[in-house]
Short mmCIF file of C-alpha atoms in Angstrom, two decimals:
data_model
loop_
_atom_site.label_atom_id
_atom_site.label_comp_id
_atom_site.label_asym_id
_atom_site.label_seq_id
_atom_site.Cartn_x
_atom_site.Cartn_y
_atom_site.Cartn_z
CA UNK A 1264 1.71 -21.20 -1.80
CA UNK A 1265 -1.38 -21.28 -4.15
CA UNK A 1266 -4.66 -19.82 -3.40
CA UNK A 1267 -7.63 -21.52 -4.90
CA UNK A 1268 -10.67 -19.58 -3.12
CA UNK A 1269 -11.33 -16.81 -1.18
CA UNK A 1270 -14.58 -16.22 0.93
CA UNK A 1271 -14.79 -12.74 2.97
CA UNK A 1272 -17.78 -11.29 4.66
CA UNK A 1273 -17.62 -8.09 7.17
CA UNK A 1274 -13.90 -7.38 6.77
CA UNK A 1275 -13.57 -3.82 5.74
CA UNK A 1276 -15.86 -2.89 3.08
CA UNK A 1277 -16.10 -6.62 1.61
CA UNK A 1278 -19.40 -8.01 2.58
CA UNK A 1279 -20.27 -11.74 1.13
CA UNK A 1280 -17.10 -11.49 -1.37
CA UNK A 1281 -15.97 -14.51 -3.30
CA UNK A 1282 -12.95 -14.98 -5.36
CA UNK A 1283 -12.42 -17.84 -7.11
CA UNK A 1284 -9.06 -18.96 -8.95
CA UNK A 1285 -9.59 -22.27 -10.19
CA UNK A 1286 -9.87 -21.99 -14.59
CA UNK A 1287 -11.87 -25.12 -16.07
CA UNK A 1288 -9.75 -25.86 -19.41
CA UNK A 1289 -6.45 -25.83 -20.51
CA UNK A 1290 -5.38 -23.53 -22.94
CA UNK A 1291 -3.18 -24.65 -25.55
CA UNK A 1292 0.19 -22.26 -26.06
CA UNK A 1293 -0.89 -19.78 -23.10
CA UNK A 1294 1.95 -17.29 -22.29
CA UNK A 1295 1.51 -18.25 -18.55
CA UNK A 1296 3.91 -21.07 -17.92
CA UNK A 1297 2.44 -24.25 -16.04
CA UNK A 1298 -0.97 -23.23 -14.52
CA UNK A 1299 -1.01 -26.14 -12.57
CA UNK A 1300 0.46 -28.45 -10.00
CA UNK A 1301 3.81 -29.84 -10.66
CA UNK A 1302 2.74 -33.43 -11.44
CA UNK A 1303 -1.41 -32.89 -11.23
CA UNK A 1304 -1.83 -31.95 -14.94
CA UNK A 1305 -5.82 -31.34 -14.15
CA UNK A 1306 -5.73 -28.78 -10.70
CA UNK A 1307 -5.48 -26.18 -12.96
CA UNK A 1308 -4.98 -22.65 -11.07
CA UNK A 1309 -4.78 -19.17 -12.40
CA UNK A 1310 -0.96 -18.49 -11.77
CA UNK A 1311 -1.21 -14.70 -12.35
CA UNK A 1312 -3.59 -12.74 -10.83
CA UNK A 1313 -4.38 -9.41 -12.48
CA UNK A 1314 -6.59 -6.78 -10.15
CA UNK A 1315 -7.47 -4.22 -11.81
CA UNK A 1316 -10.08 -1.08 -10.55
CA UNK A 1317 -9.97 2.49 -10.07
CA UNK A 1318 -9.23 3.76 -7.01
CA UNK A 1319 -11.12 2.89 -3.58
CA UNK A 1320 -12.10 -0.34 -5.55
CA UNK A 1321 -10.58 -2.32 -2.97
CA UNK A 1322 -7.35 -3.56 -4.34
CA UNK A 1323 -5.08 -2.83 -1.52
CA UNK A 1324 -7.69 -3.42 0.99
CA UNK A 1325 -8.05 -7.16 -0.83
CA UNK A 1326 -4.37 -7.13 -0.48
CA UNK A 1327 -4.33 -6.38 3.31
CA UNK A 1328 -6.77 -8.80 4.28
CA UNK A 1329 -5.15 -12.00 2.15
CA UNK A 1330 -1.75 -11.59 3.55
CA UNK A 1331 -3.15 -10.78 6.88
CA UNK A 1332 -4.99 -13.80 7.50
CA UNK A 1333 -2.10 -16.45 5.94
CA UNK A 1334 0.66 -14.08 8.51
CA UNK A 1335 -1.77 -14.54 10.98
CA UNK A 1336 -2.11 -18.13 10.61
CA UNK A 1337 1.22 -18.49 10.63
CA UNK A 1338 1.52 -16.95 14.16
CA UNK A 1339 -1.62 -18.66 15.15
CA UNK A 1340 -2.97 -16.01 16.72
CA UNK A 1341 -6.27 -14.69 14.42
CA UNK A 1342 -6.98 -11.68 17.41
CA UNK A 1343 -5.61 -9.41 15.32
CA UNK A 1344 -7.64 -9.77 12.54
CA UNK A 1345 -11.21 -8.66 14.44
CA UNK A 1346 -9.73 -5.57 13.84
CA UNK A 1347 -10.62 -5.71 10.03
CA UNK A 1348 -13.88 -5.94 11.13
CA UNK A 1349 -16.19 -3.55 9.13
CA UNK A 1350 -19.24 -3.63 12.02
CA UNK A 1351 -17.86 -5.44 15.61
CA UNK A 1352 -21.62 -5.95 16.51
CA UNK A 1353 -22.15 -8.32 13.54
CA UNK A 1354 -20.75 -11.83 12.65
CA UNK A 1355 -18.07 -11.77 10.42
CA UNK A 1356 -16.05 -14.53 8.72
CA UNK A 1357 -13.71 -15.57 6.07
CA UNK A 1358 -12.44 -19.40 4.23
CA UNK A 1359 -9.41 -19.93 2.27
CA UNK A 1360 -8.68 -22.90 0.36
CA UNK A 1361 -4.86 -23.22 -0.76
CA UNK A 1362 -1.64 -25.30 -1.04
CA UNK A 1363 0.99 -25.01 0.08
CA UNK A 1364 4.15 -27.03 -1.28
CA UNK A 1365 2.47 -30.73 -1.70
CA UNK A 1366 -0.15 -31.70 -3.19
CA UNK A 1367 -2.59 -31.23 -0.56
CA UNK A 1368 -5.58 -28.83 -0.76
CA UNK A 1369 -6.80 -27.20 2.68
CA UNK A 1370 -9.83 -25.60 3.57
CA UNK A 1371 -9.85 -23.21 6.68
CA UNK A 1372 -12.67 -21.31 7.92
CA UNK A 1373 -13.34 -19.38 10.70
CA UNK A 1374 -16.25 -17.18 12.47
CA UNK A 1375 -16.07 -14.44 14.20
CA UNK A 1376 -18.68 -13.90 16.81
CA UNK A 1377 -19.59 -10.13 18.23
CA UNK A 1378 -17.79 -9.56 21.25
CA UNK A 1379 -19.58 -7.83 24.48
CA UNK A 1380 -17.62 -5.07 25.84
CA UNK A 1381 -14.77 -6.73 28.15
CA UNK A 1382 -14.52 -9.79 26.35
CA UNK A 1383 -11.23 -11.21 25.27
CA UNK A 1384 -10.58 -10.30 21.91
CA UNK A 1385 -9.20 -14.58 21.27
CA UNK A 1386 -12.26 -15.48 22.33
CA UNK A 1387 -15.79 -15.81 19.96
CA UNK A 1388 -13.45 -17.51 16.84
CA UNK A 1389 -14.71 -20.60 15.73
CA UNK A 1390 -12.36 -22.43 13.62
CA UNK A 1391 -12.25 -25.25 11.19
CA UNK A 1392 -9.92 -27.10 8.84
CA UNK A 1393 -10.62 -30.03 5.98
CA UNK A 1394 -7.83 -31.08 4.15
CA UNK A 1395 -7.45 -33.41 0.78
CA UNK A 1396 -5.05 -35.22 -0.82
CA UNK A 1397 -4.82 -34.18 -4.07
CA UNK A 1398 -4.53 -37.40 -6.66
CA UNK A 1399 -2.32 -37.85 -9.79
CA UNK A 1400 -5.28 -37.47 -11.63
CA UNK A 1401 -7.06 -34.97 -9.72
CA UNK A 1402 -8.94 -31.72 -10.85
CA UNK A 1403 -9.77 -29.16 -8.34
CA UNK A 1404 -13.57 -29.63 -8.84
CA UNK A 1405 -13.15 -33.25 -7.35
CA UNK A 1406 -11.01 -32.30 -4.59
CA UNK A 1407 -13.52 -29.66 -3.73
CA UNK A 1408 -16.71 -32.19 -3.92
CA UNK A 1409 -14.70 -34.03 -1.64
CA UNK A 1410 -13.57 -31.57 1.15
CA UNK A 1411 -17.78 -30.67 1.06
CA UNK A 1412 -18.95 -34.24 2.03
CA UNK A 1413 -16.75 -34.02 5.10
CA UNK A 1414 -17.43 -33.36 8.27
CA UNK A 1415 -15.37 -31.18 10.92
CA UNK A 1416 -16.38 -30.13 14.48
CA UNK A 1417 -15.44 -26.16 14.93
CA UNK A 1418 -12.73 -25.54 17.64
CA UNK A 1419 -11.56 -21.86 19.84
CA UNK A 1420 -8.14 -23.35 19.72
CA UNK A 1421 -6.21 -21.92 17.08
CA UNK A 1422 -2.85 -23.98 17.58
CA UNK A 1423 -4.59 -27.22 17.61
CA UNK A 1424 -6.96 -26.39 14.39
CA UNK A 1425 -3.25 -25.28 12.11
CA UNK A 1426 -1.57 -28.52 13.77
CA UNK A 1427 -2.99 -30.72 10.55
CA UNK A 1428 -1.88 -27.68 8.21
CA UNK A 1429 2.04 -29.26 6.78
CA UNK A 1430 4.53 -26.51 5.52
CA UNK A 1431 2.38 -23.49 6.91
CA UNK A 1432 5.65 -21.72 8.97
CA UNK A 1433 7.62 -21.76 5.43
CA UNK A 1434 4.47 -20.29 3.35
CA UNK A 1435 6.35 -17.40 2.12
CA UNK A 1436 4.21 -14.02 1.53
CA UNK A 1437 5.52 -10.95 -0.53
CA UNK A 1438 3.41 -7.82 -0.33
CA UNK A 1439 6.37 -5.46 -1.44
CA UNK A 1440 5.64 -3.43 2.39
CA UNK A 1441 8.95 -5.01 4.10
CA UNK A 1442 11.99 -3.49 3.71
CA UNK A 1443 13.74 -5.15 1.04
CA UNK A 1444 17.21 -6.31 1.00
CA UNK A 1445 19.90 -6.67 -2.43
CA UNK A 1446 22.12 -9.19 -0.04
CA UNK A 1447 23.61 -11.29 -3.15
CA UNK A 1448 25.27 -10.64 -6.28
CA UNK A 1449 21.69 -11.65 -8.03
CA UNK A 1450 19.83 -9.38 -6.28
CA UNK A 1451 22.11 -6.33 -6.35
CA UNK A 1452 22.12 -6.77 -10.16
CA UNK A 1453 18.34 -6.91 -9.99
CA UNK A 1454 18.40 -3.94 -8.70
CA UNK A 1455 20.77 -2.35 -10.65
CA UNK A 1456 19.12 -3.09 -13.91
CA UNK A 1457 15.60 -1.89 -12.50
CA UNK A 1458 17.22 1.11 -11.64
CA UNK A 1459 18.88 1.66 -14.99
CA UNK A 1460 15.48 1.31 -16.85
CA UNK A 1461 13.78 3.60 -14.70
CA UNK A 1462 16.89 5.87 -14.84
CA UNK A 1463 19.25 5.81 -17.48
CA UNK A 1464 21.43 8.39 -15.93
CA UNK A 1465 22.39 6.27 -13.05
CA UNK A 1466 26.07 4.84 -13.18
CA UNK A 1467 26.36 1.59 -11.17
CA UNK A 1468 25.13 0.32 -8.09
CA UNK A 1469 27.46 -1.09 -5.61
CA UNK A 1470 26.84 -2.40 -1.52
CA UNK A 1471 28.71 -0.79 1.22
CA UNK A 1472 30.41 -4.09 2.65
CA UNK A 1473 30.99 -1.64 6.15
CA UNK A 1474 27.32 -0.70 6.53
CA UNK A 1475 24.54 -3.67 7.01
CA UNK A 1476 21.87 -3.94 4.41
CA UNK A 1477 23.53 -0.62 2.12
CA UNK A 1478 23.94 -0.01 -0.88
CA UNK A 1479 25.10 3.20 -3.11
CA UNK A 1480 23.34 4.91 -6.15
CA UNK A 1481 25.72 6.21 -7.88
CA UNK A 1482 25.04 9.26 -10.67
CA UNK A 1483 28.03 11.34 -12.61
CA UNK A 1484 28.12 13.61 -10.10
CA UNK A 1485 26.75 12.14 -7.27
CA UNK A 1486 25.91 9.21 -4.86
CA UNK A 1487 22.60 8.22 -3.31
CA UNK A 1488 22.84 5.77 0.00
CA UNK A 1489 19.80 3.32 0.09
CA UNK A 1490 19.83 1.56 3.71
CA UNK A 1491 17.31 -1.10 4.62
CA UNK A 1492 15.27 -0.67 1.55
CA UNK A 1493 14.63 3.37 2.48
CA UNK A 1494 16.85 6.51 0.87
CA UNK A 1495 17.81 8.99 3.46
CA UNK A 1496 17.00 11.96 1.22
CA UNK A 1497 14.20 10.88 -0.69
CA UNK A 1498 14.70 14.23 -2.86
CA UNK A 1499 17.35 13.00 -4.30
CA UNK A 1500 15.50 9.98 -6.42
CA UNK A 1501 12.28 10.56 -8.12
CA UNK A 1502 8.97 8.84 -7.48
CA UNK A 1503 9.20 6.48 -10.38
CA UNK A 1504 12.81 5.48 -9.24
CA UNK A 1505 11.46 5.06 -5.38
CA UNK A 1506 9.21 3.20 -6.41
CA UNK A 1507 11.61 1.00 -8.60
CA UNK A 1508 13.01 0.04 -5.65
CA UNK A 1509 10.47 -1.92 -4.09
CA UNK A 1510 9.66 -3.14 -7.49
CA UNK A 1511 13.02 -4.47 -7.41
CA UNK A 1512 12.57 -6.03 -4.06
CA UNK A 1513 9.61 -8.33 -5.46
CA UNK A 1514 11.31 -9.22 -8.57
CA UNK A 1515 14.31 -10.13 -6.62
CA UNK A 1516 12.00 -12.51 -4.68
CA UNK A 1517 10.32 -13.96 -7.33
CA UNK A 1518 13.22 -14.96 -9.23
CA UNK A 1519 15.48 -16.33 -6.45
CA UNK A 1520 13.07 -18.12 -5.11
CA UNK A 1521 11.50 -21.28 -5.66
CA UNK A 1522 7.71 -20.71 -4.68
CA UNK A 1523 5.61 -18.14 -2.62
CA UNK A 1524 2.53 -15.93 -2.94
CA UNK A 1525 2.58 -12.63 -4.29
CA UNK A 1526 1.46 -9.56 -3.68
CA UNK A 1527 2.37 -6.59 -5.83
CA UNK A 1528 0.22 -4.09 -5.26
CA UNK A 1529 -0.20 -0.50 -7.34
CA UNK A 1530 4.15 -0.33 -7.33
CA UNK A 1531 3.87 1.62 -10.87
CA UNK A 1532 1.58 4.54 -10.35
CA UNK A 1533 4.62 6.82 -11.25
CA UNK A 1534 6.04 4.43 -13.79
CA UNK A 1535 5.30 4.42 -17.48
CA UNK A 1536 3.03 1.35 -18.94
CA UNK A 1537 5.36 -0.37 -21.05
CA UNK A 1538 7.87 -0.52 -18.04
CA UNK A 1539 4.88 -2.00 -16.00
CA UNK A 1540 4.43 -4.43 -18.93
CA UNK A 1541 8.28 -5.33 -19.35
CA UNK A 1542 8.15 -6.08 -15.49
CA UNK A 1543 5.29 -7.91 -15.40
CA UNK A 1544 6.09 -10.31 -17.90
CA UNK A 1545 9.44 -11.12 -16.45
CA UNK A 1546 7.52 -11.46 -13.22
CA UNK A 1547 5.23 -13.88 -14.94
CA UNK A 1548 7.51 -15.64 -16.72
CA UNK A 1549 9.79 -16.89 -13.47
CA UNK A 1550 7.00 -17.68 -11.01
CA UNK A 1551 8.10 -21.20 -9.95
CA UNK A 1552 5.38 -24.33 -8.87
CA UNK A 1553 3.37 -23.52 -6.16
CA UNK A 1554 3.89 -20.09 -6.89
CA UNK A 1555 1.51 -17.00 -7.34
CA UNK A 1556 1.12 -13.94 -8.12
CA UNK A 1557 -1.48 -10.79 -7.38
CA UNK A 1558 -0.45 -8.25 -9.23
CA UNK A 1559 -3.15 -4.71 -9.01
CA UNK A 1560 -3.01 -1.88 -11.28
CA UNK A 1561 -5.24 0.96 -12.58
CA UNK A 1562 -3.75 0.85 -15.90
CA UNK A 1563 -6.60 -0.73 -18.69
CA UNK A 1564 -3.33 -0.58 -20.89
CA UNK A 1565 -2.28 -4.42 -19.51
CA UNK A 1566 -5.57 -5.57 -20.88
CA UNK A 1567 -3.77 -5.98 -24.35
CA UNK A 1568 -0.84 -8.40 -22.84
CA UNK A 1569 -1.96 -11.40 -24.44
CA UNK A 1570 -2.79 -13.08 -20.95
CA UNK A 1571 -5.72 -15.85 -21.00
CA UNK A 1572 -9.00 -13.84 -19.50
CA UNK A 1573 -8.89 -15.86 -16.29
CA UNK A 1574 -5.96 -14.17 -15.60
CA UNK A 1575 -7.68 -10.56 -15.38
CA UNK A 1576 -10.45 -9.68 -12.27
CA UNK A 1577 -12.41 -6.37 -12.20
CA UNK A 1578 -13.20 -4.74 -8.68
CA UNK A 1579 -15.41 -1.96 -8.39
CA UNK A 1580 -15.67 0.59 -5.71
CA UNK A 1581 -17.95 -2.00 -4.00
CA UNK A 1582 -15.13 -4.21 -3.26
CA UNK A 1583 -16.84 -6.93 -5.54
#
């Protein structure tokens, strides 16, 4: 799943936010691999997305409403989401333009109206959805033009508004907050080799074939048990090694599978910069067509990666 635009306004502190990911030229030798659509040379799209902002800049919060609304869509049931309202009493709204795993750009909006005390929480959202084919020779800015000169009546009904949406139950959303799971040879070695960076003291890891989702740490003189992504005795690992683990977990994803959106958000506060780097790039490097990633840090250090510029967005502590 790609993400071309982003409009948010009254959801948490974001008032009247835009994000746009669409880059106008190509650049010749970039280190990102295939900003584009497989077989649409021209709808160019920045692949990686770099957030970077001090803290309470709103790069988690960002984070939480994205993968919110696409889970939310995919359960068609947006309810949920008034709660990321900033102010209940005032309108508030959001529109995401994206593909999924054809070339087909969508464009879905909807408007939440203030509720009066009593009122169903489903009621007061007014949806929308345009949709595009997206040509051989196509450029976002053209598919775009064309999703603005049409026309679409706003419906309550969220079922029948996603119906025209293709491919929206497999959209596949990483956020690195799931438990993650090591439950193939690939992935355990994933792990394994995170681990080892982080740690050189650490032996081997191995899965307990008896126990479901469990895998063992093993030191010299000692053995760690991670089950369902969490460590019993979390005093036994340090931070920079706990939080290898869900690193891990995303890497895992992005590199056995064959598209998705990513979020990877502030894994390496505990985790020295050129490990960030190391993982980044690899990260980079293996994100497959119609694939993304959102990647947030607080480190200025990843400025110097020779990423194009597109690839890097500033938030301040006003969320824009």
């Amino acid at each position: 799943m790609v993400v071309m635009d982003l409009r948010i306004h009254n959801f948490f502190a974001f008032q009247h936010f835009h994000l746009n990911l669409f880059y106008p030229r190509k650049i010749a030798h970039s280190p990102v691999p295939n900003e584009h659509l497989p077989e649409r040379d021209n709808f160019r799209y920045r692949k990686a997305v770099i957030l970077l902002g001090p803290n309470v800049s709103g790069k988690t919060t960002l984070g939480r409403i994205l993968t919110g609304i696409i889970k939310q869509m995919q359960q068609k049931d947006l309810s949920p989401l008034r709660r990321m309202n900033a102010d209940p009493a005032e309108k508030a709204s959001f529109s995401i333009e994206f593909v999924i795993d054809e070339p087909v750009l969508y464009r879905f909006s909807a408007r939440f109206l203030p509720l009066q005390d009593g009122e169903d929480p489903d009621s007061g959202i007014l949806l929308s959805v345009k949709l595009t084919t997206i040509g051989a020779n196509d450029s976002y800015e053209t598919c775009v033009k064309r999703l603005d000169l049409q026309k679409a009546e706003e419906t309550t009904d969220v079922a029948e508004a996603l119906r025209s949406i293709s491919g929206l139950g497999h959209a596949f959303v990483c956020s690195g907050d799931v438990p993650v799971c090591f439950d193939s040879d690939e992935r355990l070695h994933i792990l394994e080799s995170v681990l080892k960076v982080l740690d050189p003291s650490i032996v081997r890891v191995t899965s307990l074939p008896q126990v479901r989702d469990s895998y063992l740490i093993s030191y010299p003189n000692r053995r760690v048990i991670l089950q369902e992504g969490q460590v019993a005795d979390r005093d036994q690992l340090s931070g920079g090694t706990l939080e290898g683990i869900r690193v891990a977990g995303v890497l895992a994803d992005i590199l056995c599978r064959k598209g998705g959106l990513y979020y990877c958000d502030e894994m390496f506060s505990r985790i020295q910069s050129d490990v960030e780097k190391a993982v980044l790039s690899v990260m980079v490097d293996h994100l497959g067509d119609y694939s993304q990633l959102f990647f947030t840090t607080r480190s200025t250090d990843l400025l110097a990666m020779p990423y194009p510029k597109h690839t890097f967005v500033f938030l301040n502590v006003y969320g824009t």
